[in-house]
mmCIF file of C-alpha atoms in Angstrom:
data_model
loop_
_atom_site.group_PDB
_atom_site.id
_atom_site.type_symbol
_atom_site.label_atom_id
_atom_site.label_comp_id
_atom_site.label_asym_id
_atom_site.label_seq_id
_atom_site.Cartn_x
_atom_site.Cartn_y
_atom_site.Cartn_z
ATOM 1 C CA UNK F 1102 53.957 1.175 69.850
ATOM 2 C CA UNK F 1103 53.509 4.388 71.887
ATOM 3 C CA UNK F 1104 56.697 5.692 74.320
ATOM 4 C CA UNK F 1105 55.319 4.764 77.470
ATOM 5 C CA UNK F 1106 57.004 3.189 80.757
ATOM 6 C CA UNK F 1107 53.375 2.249 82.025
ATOM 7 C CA UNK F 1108 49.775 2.867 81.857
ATOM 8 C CA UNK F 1109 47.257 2.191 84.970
ATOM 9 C CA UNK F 1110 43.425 2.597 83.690
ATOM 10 C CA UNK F 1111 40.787 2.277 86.395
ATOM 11 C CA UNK F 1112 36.909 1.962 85.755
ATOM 12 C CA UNK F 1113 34.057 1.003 87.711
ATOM 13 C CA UNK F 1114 32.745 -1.548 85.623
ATOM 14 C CA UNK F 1115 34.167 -5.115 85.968
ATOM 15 C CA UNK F 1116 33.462 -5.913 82.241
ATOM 16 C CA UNK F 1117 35.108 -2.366 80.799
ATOM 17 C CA UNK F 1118 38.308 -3.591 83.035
ATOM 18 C CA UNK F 1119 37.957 -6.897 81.652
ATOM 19 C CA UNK F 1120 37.834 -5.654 77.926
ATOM 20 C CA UNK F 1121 39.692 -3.401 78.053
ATOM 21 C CA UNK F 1122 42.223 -6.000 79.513
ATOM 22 C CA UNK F 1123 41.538 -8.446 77.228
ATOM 23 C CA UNK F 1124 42.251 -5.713 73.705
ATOM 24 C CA UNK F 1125 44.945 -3.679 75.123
ATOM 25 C CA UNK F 1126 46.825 -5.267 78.192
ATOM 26 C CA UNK F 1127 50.325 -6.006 78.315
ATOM 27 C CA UNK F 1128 53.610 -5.746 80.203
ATOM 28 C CA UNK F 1129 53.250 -2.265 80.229
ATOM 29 C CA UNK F 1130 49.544 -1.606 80.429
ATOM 30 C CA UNK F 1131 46.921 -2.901 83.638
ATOM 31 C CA UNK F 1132 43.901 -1.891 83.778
ATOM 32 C CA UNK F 1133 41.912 -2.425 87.451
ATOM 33 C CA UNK F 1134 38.207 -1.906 88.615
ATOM 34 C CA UNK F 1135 38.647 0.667 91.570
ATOM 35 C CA UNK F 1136 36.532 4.090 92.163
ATOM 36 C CA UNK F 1137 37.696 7.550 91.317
ATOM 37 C CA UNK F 1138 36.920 8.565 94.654
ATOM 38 C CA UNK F 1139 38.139 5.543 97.065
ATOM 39 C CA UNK F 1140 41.439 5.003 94.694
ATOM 40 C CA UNK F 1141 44.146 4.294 96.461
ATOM 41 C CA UNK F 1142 47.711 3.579 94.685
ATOM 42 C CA UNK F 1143 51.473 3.874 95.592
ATOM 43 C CA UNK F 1144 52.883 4.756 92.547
ATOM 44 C CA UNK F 1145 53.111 7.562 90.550
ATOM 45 C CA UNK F 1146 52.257 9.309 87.162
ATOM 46 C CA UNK F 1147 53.371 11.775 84.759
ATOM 47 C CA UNK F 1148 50.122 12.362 82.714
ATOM 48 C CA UNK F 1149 46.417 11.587 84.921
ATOM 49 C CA UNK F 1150 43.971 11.238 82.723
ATOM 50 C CA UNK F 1151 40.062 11.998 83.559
ATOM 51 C CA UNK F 1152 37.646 11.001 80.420
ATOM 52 C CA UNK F 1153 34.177 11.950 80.696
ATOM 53 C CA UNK F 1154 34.176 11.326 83.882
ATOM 54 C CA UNK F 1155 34.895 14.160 86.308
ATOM 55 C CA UNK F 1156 30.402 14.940 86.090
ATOM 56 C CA UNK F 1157 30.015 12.193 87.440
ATOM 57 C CA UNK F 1158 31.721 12.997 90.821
ATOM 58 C CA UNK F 1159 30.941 14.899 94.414
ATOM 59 C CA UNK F 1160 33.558 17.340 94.032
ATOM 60 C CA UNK F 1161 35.617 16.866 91.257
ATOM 61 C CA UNK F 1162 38.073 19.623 91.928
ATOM 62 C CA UNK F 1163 38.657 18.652 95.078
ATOM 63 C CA UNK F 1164 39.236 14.524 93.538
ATOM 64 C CA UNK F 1165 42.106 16.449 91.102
ATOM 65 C CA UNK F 1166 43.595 18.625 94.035
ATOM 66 C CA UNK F 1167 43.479 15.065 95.593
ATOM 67 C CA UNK F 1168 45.434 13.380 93.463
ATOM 68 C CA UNK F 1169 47.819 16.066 92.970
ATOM 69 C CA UNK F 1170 50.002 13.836 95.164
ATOM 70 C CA UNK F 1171 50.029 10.820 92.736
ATOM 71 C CA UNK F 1172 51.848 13.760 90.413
ATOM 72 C CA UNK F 1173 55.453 13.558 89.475
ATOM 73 C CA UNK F 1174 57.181 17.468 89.580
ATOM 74 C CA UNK F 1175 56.078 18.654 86.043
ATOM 75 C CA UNK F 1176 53.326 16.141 85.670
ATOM 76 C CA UNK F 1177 49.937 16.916 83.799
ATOM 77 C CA UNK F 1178 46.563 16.298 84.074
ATOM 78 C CA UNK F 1179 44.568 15.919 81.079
ATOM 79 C CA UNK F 1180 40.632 16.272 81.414
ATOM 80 C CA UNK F 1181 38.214 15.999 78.502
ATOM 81 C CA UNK F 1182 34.411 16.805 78.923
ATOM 82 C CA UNK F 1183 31.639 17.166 77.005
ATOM 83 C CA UNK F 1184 30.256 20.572 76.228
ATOM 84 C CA UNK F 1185 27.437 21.563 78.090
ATOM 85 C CA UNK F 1186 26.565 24.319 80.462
ATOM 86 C CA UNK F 1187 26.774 21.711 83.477
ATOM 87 C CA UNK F 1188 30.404 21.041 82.363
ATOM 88 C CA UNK F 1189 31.126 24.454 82.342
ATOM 89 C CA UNK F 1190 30.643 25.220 85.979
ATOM 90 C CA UNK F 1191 33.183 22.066 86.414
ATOM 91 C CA UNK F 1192 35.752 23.689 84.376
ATOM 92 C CA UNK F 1193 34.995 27.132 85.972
ATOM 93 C CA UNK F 1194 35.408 25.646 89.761
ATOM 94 C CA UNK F 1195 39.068 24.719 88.563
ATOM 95 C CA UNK F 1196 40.091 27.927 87.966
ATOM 96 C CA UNK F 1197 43.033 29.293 90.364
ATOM 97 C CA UNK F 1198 43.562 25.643 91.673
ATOM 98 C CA UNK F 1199 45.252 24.698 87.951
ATOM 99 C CA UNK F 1200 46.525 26.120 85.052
ATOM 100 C CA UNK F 1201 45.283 25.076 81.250
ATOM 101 C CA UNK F 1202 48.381 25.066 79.623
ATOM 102 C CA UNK F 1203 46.773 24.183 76.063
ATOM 103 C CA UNK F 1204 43.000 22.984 75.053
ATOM 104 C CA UNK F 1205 41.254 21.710 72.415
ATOM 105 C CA UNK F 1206 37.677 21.004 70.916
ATOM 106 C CA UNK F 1207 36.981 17.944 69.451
ATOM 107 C CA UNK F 1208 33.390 18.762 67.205
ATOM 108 C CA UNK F 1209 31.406 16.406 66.262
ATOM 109 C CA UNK F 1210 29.426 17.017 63.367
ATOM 110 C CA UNK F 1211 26.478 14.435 63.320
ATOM 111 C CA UNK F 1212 25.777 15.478 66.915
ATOM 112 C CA UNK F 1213 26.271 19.019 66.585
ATOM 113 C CA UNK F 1214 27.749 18.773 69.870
ATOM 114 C CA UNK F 1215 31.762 18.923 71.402
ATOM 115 C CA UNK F 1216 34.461 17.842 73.637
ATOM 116 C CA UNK F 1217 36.551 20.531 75.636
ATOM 117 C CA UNK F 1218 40.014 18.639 76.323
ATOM 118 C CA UNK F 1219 42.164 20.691 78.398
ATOM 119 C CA UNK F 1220 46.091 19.862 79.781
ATOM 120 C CA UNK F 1221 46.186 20.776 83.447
ATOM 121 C CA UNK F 1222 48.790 21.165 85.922
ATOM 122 C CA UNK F 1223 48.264 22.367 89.538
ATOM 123 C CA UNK F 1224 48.963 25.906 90.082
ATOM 124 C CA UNK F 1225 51.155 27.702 91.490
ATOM 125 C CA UNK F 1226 49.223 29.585 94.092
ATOM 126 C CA UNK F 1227 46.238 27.398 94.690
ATOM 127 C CA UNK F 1228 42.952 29.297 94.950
ATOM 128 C CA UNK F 1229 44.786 32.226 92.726
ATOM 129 C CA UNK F 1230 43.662 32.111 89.229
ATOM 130 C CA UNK F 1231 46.599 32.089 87.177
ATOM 131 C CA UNK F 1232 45.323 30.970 83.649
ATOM 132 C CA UNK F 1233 42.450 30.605 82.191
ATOM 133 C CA UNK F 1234 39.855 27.206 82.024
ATOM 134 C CA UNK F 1235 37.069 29.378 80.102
ATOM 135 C CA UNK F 1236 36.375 26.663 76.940
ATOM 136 C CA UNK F 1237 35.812 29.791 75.064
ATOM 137 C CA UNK F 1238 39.557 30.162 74.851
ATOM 138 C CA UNK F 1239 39.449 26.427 72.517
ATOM 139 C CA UNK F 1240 37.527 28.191 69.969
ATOM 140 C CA UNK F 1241 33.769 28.349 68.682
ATOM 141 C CA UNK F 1242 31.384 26.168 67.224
ATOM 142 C CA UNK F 1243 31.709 25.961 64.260
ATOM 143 C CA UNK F 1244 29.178 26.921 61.297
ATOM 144 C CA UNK F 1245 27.493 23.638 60.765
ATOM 145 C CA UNK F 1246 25.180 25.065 57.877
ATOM 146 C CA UNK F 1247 28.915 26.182 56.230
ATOM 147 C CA UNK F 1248 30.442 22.849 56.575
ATOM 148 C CA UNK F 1249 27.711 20.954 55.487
ATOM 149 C CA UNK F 1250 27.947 22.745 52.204
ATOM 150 C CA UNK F 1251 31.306 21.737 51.488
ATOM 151 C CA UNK F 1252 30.528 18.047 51.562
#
């Protein structure tokens, strides 16, 4: 139903690829077991997703400055992470070798915990910081005890 030409998803587990195959494959969507940091592909993208995964990596600015070249000319990358001090540092290391063109933070309530989300694109100057990637930019936690009321 969505406006897409094609959708590649990669994961390390055989049995995500397999379900996620099995729910949500078709003509236009493959999904493949391959590593973030050994992919190879020669194709490429408008929109590179990275979900909750970019923690898990070596040097995951240098993976997104990577695939850069998988990129179309006014292609985006879109990165969401959860929030944690850890995270931070990831999102702080990006800084002058992208641009956060818009953000969001997804809260959730029973958790008392958040995503950052942030739409990427390489920048300009590399190594210049050119926009921001602070998460306090998306907005604050909000006031639990307030919320809570309201129910």
């Amino acid at each position: 139903k969505l406006p897409y030409d094609s959708y590649l998803g990669i994961d390390l587990s055989p049995e995500a690829v397999r379900m996620a195959t099995e729910h949500h494959g078709d003509a236009r969507t493959t999904f493949a077991v391959a590593d973030a940091e050994s992919f190879q592909c020669d194709r490429d993208f408008d929109l590179i997703i990275f979900n909750e995964c970019l923690y898990y990596l070596k040097d995951p600015c240098g993976l997104l400055l990577a695939y850069k070249r998988w990129l179309r000319p006014g292609g985006h990358f879109l990165v969401s992470m959860y929030i944690s001090p850890a995270n931070q540092e990831i999102w702080r290391k990006l800084e002058g070798d992208f641009t956060l063109k818009d953000s969001m933070v997804a809260w959730n309530l029973r958790i008392s915990g958040g995503w950052f989300v942030g739409l990427l694109v390489p920048a300009d100057r590399p190594g210049t910081p050119d926009g921001q990637l602070d998460m306090a930019l998306a907005g604050s936690r909000p006031n639990l005890e307030l919320l809570s009321k309201d129910r």
